Coordinates of C-alpha atoms in Angstrom, one line a residue:
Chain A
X1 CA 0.0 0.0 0.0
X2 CA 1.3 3.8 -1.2
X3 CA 1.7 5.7 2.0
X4 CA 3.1 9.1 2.8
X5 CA 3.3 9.6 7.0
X6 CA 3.2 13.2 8.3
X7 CA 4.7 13.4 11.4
X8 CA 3.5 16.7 13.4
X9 CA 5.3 17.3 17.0
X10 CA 5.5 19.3 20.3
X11 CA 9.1 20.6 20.8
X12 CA 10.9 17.9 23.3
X13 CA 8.6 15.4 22.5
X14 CA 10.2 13.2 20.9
X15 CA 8.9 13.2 17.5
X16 CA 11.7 14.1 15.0
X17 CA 13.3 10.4 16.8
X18 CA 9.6 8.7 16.2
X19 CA 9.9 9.6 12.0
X20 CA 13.4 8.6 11.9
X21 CA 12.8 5.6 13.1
X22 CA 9.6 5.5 11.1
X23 CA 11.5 6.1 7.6
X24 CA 14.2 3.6 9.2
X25 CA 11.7 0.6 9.6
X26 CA 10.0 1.0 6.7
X27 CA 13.1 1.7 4.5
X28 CA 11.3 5.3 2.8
X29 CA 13.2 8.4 2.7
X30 CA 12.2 10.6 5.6
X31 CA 12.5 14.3 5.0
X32 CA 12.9 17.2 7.5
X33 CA 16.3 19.5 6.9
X34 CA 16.0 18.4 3.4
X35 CA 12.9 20.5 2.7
X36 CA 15.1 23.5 3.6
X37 CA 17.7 22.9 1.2
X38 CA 15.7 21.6 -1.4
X39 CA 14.0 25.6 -1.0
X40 CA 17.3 27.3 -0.7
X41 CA 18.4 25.7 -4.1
X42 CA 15.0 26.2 -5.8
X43 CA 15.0 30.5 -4.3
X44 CA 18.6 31.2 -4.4
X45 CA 17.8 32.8 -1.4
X46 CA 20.5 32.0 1.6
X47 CA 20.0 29.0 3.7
X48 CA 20.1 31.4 7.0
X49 CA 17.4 33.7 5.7
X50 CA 15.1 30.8 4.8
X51 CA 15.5 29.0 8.0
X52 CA 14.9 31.9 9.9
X53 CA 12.0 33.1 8.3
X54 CA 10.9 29.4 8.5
X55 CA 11.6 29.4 12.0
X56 CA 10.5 32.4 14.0
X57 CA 7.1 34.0 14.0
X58 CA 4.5 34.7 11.0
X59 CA 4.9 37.8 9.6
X60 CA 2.0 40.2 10.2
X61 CA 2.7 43.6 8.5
X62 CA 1.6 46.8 10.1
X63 CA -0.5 48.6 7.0
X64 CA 1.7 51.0 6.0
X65 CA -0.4 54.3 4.6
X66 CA 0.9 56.8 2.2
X67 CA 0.0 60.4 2.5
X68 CA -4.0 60.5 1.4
X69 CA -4.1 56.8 -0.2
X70 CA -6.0 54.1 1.5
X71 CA -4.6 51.3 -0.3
X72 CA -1.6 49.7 1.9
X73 CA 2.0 50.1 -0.2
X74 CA 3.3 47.1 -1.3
X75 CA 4.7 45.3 1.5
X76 CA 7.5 43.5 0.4
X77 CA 8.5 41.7 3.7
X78 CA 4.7 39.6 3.3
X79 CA 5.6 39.0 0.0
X80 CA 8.6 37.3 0.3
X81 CA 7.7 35.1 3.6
X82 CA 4.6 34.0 1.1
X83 CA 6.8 32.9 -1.5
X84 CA 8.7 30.9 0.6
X85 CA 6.1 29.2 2.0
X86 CA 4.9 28.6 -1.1
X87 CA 7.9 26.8 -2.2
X88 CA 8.3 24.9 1.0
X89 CA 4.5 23.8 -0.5
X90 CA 5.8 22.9 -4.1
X91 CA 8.7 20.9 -2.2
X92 CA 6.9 18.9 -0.3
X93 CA 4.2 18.0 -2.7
X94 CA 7.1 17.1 -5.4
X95 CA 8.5 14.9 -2.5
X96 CA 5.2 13.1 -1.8
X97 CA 4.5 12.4 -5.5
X98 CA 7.6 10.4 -5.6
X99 CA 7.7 8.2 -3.7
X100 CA 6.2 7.1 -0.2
X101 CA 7.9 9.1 3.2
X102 CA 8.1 10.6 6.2
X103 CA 7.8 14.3 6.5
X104 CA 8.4 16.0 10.0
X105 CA 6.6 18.8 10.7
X106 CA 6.2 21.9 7.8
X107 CA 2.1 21.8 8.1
X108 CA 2.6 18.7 5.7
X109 CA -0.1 17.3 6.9
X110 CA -2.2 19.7 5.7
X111 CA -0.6 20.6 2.5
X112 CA -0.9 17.0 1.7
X113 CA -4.1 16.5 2.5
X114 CA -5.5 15.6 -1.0
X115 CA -3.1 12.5 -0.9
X116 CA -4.9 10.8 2.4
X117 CA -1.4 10.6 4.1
X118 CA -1.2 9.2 7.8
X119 CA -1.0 12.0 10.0
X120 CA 0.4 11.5 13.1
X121 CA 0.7 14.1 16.2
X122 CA 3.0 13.4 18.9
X123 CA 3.4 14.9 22.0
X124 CA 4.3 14.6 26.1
X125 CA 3.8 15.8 29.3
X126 CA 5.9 19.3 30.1
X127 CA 7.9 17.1 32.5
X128 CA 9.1 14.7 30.3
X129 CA 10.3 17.2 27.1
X130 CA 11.9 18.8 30.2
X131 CA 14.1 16.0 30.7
X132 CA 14.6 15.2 27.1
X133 CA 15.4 18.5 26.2
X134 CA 18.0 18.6 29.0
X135 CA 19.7 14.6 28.0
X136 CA 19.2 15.4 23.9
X137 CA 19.2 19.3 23.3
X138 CA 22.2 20.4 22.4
X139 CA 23.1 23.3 25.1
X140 CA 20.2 21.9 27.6
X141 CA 22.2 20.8 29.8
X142 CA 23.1 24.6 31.3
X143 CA 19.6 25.2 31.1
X144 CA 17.8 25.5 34.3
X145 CA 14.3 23.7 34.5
X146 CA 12.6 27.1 34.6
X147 CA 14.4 28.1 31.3
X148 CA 13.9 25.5 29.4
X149 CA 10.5 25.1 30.0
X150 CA 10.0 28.7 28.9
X151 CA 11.9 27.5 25.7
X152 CA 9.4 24.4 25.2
X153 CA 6.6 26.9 25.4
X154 CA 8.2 29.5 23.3
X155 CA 8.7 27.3 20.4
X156 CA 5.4 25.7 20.9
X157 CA 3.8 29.0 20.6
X158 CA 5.8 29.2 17.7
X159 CA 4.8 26.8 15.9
X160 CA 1.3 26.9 16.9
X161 CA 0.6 30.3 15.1
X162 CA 2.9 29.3 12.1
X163 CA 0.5 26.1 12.0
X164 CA -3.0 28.4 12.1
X165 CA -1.0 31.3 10.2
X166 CA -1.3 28.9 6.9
X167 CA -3.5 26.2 7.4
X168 CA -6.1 28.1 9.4
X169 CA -6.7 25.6 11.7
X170 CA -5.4 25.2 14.8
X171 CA -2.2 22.9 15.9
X172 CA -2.0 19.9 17.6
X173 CA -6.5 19.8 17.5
X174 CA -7.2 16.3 17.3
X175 CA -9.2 16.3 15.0
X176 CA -7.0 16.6 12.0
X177 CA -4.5 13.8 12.6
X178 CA -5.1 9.8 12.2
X179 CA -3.1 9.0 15.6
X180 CA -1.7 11.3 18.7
X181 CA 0.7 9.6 20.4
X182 CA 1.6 11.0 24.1
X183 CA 5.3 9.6 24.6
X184 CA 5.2 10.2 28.3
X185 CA 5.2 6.6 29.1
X186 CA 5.2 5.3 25.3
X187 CA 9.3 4.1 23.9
X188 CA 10.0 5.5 20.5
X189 CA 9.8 1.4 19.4
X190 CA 6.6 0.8 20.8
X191 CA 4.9 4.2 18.9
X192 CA 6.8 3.6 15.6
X193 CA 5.3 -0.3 16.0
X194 CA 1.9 1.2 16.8
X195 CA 2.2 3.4 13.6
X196 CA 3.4 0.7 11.4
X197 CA 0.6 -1.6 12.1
X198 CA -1.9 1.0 10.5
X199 CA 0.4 0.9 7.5
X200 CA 1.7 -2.6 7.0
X201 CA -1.9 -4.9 6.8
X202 CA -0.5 -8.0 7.8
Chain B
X1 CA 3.4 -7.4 31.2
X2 CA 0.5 -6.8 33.3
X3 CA -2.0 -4.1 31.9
X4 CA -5.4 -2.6 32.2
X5 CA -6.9 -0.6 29.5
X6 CA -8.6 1.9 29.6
X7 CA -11.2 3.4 26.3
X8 CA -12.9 6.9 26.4
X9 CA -14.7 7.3 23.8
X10 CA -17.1 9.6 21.4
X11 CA -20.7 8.1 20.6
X12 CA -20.8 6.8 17.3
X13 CA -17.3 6.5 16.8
X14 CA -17.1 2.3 17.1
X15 CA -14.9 2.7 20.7
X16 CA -17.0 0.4 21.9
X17 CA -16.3 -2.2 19.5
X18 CA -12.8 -1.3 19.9
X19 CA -12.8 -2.4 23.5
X20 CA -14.6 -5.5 22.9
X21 CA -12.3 -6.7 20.0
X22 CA -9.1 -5.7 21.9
X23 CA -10.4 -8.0 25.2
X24 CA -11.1 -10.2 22.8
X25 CA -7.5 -10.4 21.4
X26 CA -5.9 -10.3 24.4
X27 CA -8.0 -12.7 25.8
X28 CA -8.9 -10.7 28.8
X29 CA -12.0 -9.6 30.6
X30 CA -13.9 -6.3 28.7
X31 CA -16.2 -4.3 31.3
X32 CA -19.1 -2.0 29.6
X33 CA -22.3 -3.0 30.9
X34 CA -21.3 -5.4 33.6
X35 CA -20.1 -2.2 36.1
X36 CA -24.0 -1.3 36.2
X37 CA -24.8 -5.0 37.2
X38 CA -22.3 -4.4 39.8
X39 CA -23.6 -1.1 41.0
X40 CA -27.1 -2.9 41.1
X41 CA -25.7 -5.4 43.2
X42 CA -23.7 -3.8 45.4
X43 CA -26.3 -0.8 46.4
X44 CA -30.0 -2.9 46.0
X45 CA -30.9 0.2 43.8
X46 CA -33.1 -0.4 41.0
X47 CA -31.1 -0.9 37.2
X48 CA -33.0 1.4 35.4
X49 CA -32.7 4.1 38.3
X50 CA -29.0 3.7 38.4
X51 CA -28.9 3.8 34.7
X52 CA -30.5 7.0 34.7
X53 CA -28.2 8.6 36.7
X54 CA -25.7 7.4 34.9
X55 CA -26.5 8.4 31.8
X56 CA -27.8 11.8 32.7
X57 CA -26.4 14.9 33.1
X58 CA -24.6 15.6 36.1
X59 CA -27.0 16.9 39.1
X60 CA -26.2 20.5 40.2
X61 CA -28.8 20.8 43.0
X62 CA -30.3 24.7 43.6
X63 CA -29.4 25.7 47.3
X64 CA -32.5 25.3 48.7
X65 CA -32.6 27.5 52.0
X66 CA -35.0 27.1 54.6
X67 CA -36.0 30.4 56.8
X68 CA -33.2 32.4 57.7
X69 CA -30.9 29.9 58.1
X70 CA -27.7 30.2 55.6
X71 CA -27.0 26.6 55.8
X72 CA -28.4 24.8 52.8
X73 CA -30.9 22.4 53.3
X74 CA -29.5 18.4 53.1
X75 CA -29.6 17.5 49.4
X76 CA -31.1 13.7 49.0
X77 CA -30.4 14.0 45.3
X78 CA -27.7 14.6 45.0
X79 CA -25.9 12.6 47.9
X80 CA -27.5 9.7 45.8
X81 CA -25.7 10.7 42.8
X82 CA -22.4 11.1 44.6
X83 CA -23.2 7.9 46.3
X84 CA -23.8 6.1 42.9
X85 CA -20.4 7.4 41.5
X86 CA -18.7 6.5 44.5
X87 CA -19.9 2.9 44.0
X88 CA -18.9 3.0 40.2
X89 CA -15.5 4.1 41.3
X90 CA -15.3 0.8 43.9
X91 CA -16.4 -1.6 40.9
X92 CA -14.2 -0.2 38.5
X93 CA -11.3 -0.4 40.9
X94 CA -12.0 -4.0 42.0
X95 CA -12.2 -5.1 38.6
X96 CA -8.9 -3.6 37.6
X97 CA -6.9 -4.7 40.5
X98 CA -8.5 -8.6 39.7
X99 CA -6.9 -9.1 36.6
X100 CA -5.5 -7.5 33.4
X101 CA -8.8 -5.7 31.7
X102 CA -10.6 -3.5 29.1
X103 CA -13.0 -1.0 30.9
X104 CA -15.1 1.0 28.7
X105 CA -16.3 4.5 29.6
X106 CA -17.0 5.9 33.0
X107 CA -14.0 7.9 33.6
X108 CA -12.2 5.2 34.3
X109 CA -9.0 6.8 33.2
X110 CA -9.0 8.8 35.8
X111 CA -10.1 6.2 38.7
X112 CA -7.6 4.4 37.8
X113 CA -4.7 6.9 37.5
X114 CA -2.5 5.2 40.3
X115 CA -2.5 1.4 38.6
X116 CA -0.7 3.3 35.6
X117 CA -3.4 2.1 32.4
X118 CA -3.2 2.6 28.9
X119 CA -5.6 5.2 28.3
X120 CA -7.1 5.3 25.0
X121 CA -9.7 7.6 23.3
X122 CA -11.2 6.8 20.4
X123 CA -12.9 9.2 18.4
X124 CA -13.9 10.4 14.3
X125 CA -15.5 13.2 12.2
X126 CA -19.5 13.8 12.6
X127 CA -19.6 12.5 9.3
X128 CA -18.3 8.8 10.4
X129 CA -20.3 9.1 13.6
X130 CA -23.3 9.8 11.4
X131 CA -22.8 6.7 9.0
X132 CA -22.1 4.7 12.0
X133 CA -24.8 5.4 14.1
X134 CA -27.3 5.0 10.6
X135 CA -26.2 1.2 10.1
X136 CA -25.8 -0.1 13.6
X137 CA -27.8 1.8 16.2
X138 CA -30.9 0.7 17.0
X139 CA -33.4 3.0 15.9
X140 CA -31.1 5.2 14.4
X141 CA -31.8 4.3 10.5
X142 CA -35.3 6.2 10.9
X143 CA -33.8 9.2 12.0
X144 CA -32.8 12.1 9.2
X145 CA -28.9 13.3 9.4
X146 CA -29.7 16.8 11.4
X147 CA -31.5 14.3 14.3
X148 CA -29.1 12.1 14.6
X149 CA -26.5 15.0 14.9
X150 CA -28.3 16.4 17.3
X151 CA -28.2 13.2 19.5
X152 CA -24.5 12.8 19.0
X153 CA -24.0 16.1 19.8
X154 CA -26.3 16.2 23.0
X155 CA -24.4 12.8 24.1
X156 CA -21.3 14.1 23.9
X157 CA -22.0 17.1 25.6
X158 CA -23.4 15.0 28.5
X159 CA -20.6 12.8 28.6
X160 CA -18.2 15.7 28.7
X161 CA -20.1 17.5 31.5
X162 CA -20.4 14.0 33.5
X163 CA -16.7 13.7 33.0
X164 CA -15.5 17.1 33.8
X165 CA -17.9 17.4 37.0
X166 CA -16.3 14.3 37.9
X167 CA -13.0 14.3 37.1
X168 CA -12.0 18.2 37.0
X169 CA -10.4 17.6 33.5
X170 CA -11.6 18.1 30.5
X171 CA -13.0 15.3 28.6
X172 CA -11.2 14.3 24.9
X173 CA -8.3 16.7 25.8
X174 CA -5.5 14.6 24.5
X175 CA -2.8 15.2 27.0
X176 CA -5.1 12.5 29.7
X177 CA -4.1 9.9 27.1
X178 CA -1.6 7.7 25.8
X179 CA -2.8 7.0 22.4
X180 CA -6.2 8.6 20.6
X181 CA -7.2 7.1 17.6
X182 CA -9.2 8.8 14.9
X183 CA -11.7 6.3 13.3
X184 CA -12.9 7.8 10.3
X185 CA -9.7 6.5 8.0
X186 CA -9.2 4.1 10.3
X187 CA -11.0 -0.4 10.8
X188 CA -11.4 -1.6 14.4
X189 CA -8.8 -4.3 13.5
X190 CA -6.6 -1.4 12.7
X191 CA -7.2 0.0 15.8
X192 CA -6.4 -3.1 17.9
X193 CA -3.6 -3.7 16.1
X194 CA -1.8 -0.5 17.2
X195 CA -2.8 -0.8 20.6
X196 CA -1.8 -4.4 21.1
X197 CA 1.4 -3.2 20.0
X198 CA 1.7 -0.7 23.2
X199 CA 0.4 -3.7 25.1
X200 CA 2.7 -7.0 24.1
X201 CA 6.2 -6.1 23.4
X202 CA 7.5 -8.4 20.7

């Protein structure tokens, strides 16, 4: 059976380890970083600028007005965070045509949707991304619990308007994904094996 | 591996038969029906009385106050409801601390918190709830699609009251649960599948 995974994920979680694994087990490329430099080389826009307008917040212009006009000047700033979300789009699509894979995160799971992929939301308990953040992150270690929590939430905040920004609907709602998968008490094995049995018929 | 499970569940989502196929599987007890024979049982009530409360919404008396006194007056109700719940909660705990189990429904997520379950909630579009209830819900093929989305919506609603008033939580949120499954793409033996691989490490 033809199957293209969309892996959505809380910061911490664990879920980036969950679609590696994924792709791993099911020997199907598994795409994350790869998006990004598949957009730099399509834009011949730097890979900094691209991840970082990838990364932080959506851009909401303030309506500039000039003198007596009441149509907003041409905001180029919009324009160009549009375009590269519209690449990251083509990218992914051109990805899922060819063959079946994992894709991390990127609202594929929405972009994709006319292809029925399995979309699958993982997420934990504040506690436990805590921890893994602190063992996995690189720099968590200096972190104290208090910071890196604030991080967690940061980046979850993040992503969650990114998420409703272009998709319009809001991140991590149940309702859109096949499976949600809380890896508080769950092994990365036992949630890529739950996974794989709604793929795999055996 | 000893394990009791645990599935919540929206009406006309096929939770139910998820339960009963997954005991099935695993060969273990599955509790729906026979915690009300219990509560019978145990508290000489009648079935259809307890059944009632049960099923109902969750009893907020009015403070009734008699003269000038401040102090409400005793509330029969709604120590009976309490009373009722209470009993529930000793069933349900018996039964898990027996033997490996599925218990379906009545918040037994949450009773249970402290013997560590798999919590599962099982849910699916309106749509899917619609079909469902249509083909295998007694009485439900001679009802148009706007009733029976009214009563799915009206259950629901009374389930998530019942659990909240209950529990304090809020019912469906996904951070109470290990694993929720979306039906609608989704077959029972799908279902089972991916939980039975949380359950029996291979």
């Amino acid at each position: 059976m033809r199957k293209v995974i969309t892996v959505s994920r809380e910061f911490g979680s664990g879920g980036r380890e969950v679609g590696r694994t994924l792709a791993e087990a099911l020997n199907i490329p598994y795409y994350d970083n790869e998006i990004l430099t598949q957009i730099v080389e399509r834009t011949n826009l730097a890979k900094d600028y691209v991840q970082r307008v990838l990364e932080r917040d959506t851009y909401f212009p303030f309506p500039v007005r000039t003198a007596r006009s009441f149509a907003p000047a041409r905001d180029v700033m919009s324009e160009q965070y549009n375009a590269i979300f519209l690449e990251q789009q083509s990218v992914i699509f051109d990805m899922a045509k060819q063959s079946d894979c994992v894709i991390v995160g990127r609202c594929a799971d929405y972009i994709l949707q006319d292809l029925n992929p399995l979309r699958i939301f993982v997420y934990a308990d504040m506690k436990h991304k805590i921890e893994r953040c602190r063992e996995r992150e690189e720099g968590g270690e200096h972190l104290t619990e208090k910071e890196l929590q604030n991080m967690i939430s940061g980046i979850t905040k993040k992503r969650s308007k990114y998420y409703h920004f272009y998709t319009g609907q809001e991140w991590g709602d149940k309702s859109h994904y096949d499976l949600c998968i809380n890896m508080t008490n769950i092994t990365t094995e036992d949630a890529v094996r739950a996974i794989i049995s709604l793929v795999n018929k055996v």
